[in-house]
């Protein structure tokens, strides 16, 4: 596995791979890799000849009071894990390489970003769309792999691909969970033992929503109320948002008729976790 740190070298690698007739997959990450990331890489390896994983803690998607400085970084550990699942290249540029002095261009995807994490983290998706568009331009992948845990992010990138005519196919990979149901996240390591136990209420509340749908409930307000009530029963949980929108449009809906996304953002101490599930009317 190669470690590439400059855009020039990355482009030279891609040019050579294309000349050899290879298909290319991109897995964008901020590092601190866990089994959720590795599932994306395995899927990428199964579908493409060359897998490039970016490891870049992107400063433009962090707000002024968020955890940029303390966000976990472990390039050696990430490299070992990525190599184990068949990644061919880790692209690990510096901030100065991606955003050189005088940088002044950003990508904004509107409407779909005015809710959920887009509402509670102003500017977040501008940073995400900007860095992903840069990665698409640098790597020129055939396919890009993203996880469902960041479901709104997936929809934002899909919108950007359509609107800006990127020649890339996006693949969404299902959420990977710990054995007890907690969605895997690089931020889980911030949790104390007590907070880690309390955070199980997220997957439990989503399971409750799915159970209600299986039992025939179609009233979105009633489903949302049940989810909020279940989370509020956990004293360490501080709700940022609990919302249900139709999927994939992310528009308000009163009755479940096809698919809807129930999305959560909840703080446990200083750690903000997100989770979601897609509800389907059977």
Coordinates of C-alpha atoms in Angstrom, one line a residue:
X1 CA 0.0 0.0 0.0
X2 CA 1.2 3.5 -0.9
X3 CA 1.0 6.6 1.1
X4 CA 0.6 9.7 -1.1
X5 CA 0.7 13.2 0.4
X6 CA 0.5 15.6 -2.6
X7 CA -2.0 16.3 -5.2
X8 CA 0.6 16.1 -7.9
X9 CA 1.7 12.6 -6.9
X10 CA -2.0 11.5 -6.5
X11 CA -2.8 12.7 -10.0
X12 CA 0.2 10.9 -11.5
X13 CA -0.8 7.7 -9.8
X14 CA -4.4 8.0 -11.1
X15 CA -3.1 8.7 -14.6
X16 CA -1.0 5.6 -14.6
X17 CA -3.9 3.5 -13.2
X18 CA -6.2 4.8 -15.9
X19 CA -3.6 4.0 -18.6
X20 CA -3.5 0.5 -17.3
X21 CA -7.3 0.2 -17.7
X22 CA -8.0 0.1 -13.9
X23 CA -11.2 1.2 -12.3
X24 CA -10.8 3.4 -9.3
X25 CA -12.8 3.6 -6.0
X26 CA -12.6 6.5 -3.5
X27 CA -13.4 6.2 0.2
X28 CA -13.2 9.6 1.8
X29 CA -12.5 9.5 5.5
X30 CA -11.2 11.7 8.3
X31 CA -9.2 8.8 9.7
X32 CA -9.5 7.2 13.1
X33 CA -10.7 4.2 11.1
X34 CA -13.1 1.7 12.6
X35 CA -15.1 -1.3 11.2
X36 CA -17.6 1.1 9.6
X37 CA -14.9 2.6 7.5
X38 CA -13.4 -0.8 6.7
X39 CA -16.8 -2.0 5.5
X40 CA -16.7 0.8 2.9
X41 CA -13.2 -0.2 1.8
X42 CA -14.2 -3.9 1.5
X43 CA -17.2 -2.9 -0.7
X44 CA -14.9 -0.7 -2.8
X45 CA -12.4 -3.5 -3.2
X46 CA -15.1 -5.8 -4.3
X47 CA -16.3 -3.4 -7.0
X48 CA -13.2 -1.7 -8.3
X49 CA -9.5 -2.6 -9.2
X50 CA -7.9 0.2 -7.2
X51 CA -9.1 1.6 -3.8
X52 CA -7.9 5.0 -2.7
X53 CA -8.8 6.0 0.8
X54 CA -8.4 9.6 1.8
X55 CA -7.4 10.4 5.4
X56 CA -7.8 14.1 5.9
X57 CA -9.3 15.9 8.9
X58 CA -11.1 18.6 7.0
X59 CA -11.0 21.9 8.9
X60 CA -13.7 23.6 6.8
X61 CA -16.5 21.3 8.0
X62 CA -15.9 22.0 11.7
X63 CA -17.6 24.9 13.5
X64 CA -15.7 27.3 15.8
X65 CA -16.6 25.5 18.9
X66 CA -16.3 21.9 17.6
X67 CA -13.6 19.3 18.1
X68 CA -11.2 20.0 15.3
X69 CA -8.1 20.2 17.4
X70 CA -8.8 17.1 19.5
X71 CA -10.3 15.0 16.7
X72 CA -8.6 11.6 16.8
X73 CA -5.6 11.2 14.5
X74 CA -3.8 7.9 14.1
X75 CA -2.2 7.5 10.6
X76 CA -0.1 4.5 11.6
X77 CA -3.1 2.6 12.9
X78 CA -5.2 3.7 10.0
X79 CA -2.6 2.6 7.5
X80 CA -2.4 -0.9 9.1
X81 CA -6.2 -1.3 9.1
X82 CA -6.6 0.0 5.5
X83 CA -3.8 -2.3 4.2
X84 CA -5.5 -5.3 5.9
X85 CA -8.7 -4.8 3.8
X86 CA -6.9 -4.3 0.5
X87 CA -6.7 -0.5 0.2
X88 CA -4.1 0.4 -2.5
X89 CA -3.4 4.0 -1.6
X90 CA -3.9 6.3 1.4
X91 CA -4.1 9.9 0.3
X92 CA -3.0 12.0 3.3
X93 CA -2.6 15.6 2.3
X94 CA -1.8 18.4 4.7
X95 CA -4.2 21.3 5.2
X96 CA -1.9 23.6 3.3
X97 CA -1.9 21.2 0.4
X98 CA -5.7 21.2 0.2
X99 CA -6.3 24.8 1.2
X100 CA -3.2 26.8 0.2
X101 CA -2.6 30.4 1.1
X102 CA -5.2 32.5 -0.6
X103 CA -7.8 29.7 -1.0
X104 CA -11.2 31.3 -1.5
X105 CA -13.5 28.8 -3.3
X106 CA -16.3 26.8 -1.7
X107 CA -19.2 24.6 -2.8
X108 CA -22.6 25.1 -1.3
X109 CA -25.5 22.7 -1.8
X110 CA -28.8 24.4 -0.9
X111 CA -32.2 23.3 0.4
X112 CA -31.3 19.8 1.5
X113 CA -28.8 21.3 3.9
X114 CA -31.3 23.5 5.7
X115 CA -32.3 20.8 8.2
X116 CA -30.8 18.2 10.5
X117 CA -27.0 18.6 10.8
X118 CA -27.1 21.4 8.3
X119 CA -29.3 23.4 10.6
X120 CA -27.5 22.5 13.9
X121 CA -24.0 22.8 12.4
X122 CA -24.0 25.9 10.2
X123 CA -21.4 25.7 7.4
X124 CA -20.7 22.0 8.0
X125 CA -22.0 20.8 4.6
X126 CA -20.3 23.7 2.8
X127 CA -17.1 22.2 4.1
X128 CA -18.1 18.7 3.3
X129 CA -19.2 19.5 -0.3
X130 CA -16.0 21.5 -0.9
X131 CA -13.6 18.9 0.2
X132 CA -15.4 16.1 -1.5
X133 CA -15.6 18.0 -4.8
X134 CA -11.8 18.6 -4.5
X135 CA -11.2 14.9 -3.8
X136 CA -13.4 14.0 -6.8
X137 CA -11.4 16.3 -9.0
X138 CA -8.0 15.0 -7.7
X139 CA -8.8 11.3 -7.8
X140 CA -11.4 11.1 -10.6
X141 CA -12.9 7.9 -9.2
X142 CA -15.4 5.7 -11.0
X143 CA -17.2 5.1 -7.7
X144 CA -17.2 6.7 -4.3
X145 CA -18.3 5.0 -1.1
X146 CA -20.1 6.6 1.8
X147 CA -21.8 5.2 4.9
X148 CA -25.5 5.5 5.7
X149 CA -24.7 6.7 9.2
X150 CA -24.1 10.1 7.6
X151 CA -27.4 9.8 5.6
X152 CA -27.8 13.5 5.1
X153 CA -24.2 13.8 3.9
X154 CA -24.9 11.0 1.3
X155 CA -27.9 12.9 0.0
X156 CA -25.9 16.2 -0.1
X157 CA -23.1 14.5 -2.2
X158 CA -25.7 12.9 -4.5
X159 CA -27.2 16.3 -5.1
X160 CA -23.8 17.8 -5.8
X161 CA -22.9 15.0 -8.2
X162 CA -26.1 15.6 -10.2
X163 CA -25.9 19.4 -10.1
X164 CA -22.2 19.7 -11.0
X165 CA -22.1 16.8 -13.4
X166 CA -19.4 14.8 -11.6
X167 CA -18.7 11.6 -13.5
X168 CA -18.8 9.3 -10.4
X169 CA -21.2 6.8 -9.0
X170 CA -22.0 7.1 -5.3
X171 CA -22.5 3.9 -3.3
X172 CA -24.1 4.0 0.1
X173 CA -23.1 1.3 2.5
X174 CA -25.3 0.3 5.5
X175 CA -24.5 1.4 9.1
X176 CA -22.1 -0.9 10.9
X177 CA -23.0 -1.3 14.6
X178 CA -21.3 -2.7 17.7
X179 CA -22.8 -5.9 19.0
X180 CA -24.9 -4.0 21.5
X181 CA -26.3 -1.8 18.7
X182 CA -24.3 1.4 19.0
X183 CA -23.4 2.8 15.6
X184 CA -19.7 2.8 15.0
X185 CA -18.2 6.3 15.1
X186 CA -14.7 7.8 15.6
X187 CA -16.3 9.9 18.3
X188 CA -17.4 6.9 20.4
X189 CA -13.9 6.9 21.9
X190 CA -14.8 10.2 23.6
X191 CA -17.5 8.6 25.7
X192 CA -17.0 7.6 29.3
X193 CA -18.2 4.1 30.3
X194 CA -21.4 5.6 31.7
X195 CA -22.0 7.7 28.6
X196 CA -21.2 4.7 26.3
X197 CA -23.9 2.7 28.1
X198 CA -26.4 5.6 27.9
X199 CA -25.8 6.0 24.2
X200 CA -27.4 2.7 23.5
X201 CA -30.7 4.6 23.7
X202 CA -30.1 5.8 20.2
X203 CA -30.3 2.5 18.5
X204 CA -33.1 1.4 20.9
X205 CA -35.2 4.4 20.0
X206 CA -34.7 3.7 16.3
X207 CA -35.7 0.1 16.8
X208 CA -38.8 1.4 18.6
X209 CA -39.7 3.5 15.5
X210 CA -39.2 0.5 13.2
X211 CA -41.3 -1.7 15.5
X212 CA -44.2 0.9 15.5
X213 CA -44.1 0.9 11.7
X214 CA -44.2 -2.9 11.6
X215 CA -47.2 -2.8 13.9
X216 CA -49.0 -0.6 11.4
X217 CA -48.3 2.9 12.7
X218 CA -48.1 5.5 9.9
X219 CA -48.6 8.8 11.7
X220 CA -45.2 10.5 11.6
X221 CA -45.9 12.7 14.6
X222 CA -46.8 9.7 16.8
X223 CA -43.6 7.9 15.7
X224 CA -41.5 10.9 16.4
X225 CA -43.1 11.5 19.8
X226 CA -42.4 7.9 20.8
X227 CA -38.7 8.2 19.8
X228 CA -38.3 11.5 21.7
X229 CA -39.9 10.0 24.8
X230 CA -37.7 7.0 24.7
X231 CA -34.5 9.1 24.4
X232 CA -35.7 11.5 27.1
X233 CA -36.0 8.6 29.6
X234 CA -32.2 8.5 29.5
X235 CA -30.9 11.2 31.9
X236 CA -27.5 11.5 30.2
X237 CA -29.0 12.2 26.8
X238 CA -29.3 15.8 25.6
X239 CA -31.3 15.9 22.3
X240 CA -30.0 18.1 19.5
X241 CA -32.7 16.9 17.1
X242 CA -35.1 14.1 16.4
X243 CA -36.7 14.5 13.0
X244 CA -38.5 12.3 10.4
X245 CA -38.6 13.3 6.8
X246 CA -39.5 11.5 3.6
X247 CA -36.6 9.8 2.0
X248 CA -34.7 10.6 -0.1
X249 CA -36.2 14.0 -0.6
X250 CA -35.9 15.1 3.1
X251 CA -39.2 17.0 2.9
X252 CA -41.7 17.2 5.8
X253 CA -44.3 14.4 5.8
X254 CA -47.2 13.6 8.0
X255 CA -48.0 10.1 7.0
X256 CA -45.6 7.3 6.1
X257 CA -46.5 6.0 2.7
X258 CA -43.2 4.9 1.1
X259 CA -39.9 5.6 2.9
X260 CA -38.9 8.0 5.6
X261 CA -35.6 8.8 7.4
X262 CA -35.7 9.0 11.1
X263 CA -32.6 10.9 12.1
X264 CA -31.1 11.7 15.5
X265 CA -28.4 13.9 17.0
X266 CA -27.9 13.6 20.7
X267 CA -25.2 14.7 23.1
X268 CA -23.8 12.6 25.9
X269 CA -21.6 14.9 27.9
X270 CA -19.6 16.8 25.3
X271 CA -19.9 14.1 22.7
X272 CA -22.4 14.6 19.9
X273 CA -23.6 11.4 18.2
X274 CA -25.8 10.9 15.2
X275 CA -27.8 7.8 14.1
X276 CA -30.6 7.1 11.7
X277 CA -32.9 4.4 10.2
X278 CA -34.9 4.3 7.1
X279 CA -38.6 3.5 7.8
X280 CA -40.6 1.6 5.1
X281 CA -44.3 1.3 4.8
X282 CA -44.8 -2.4 4.0

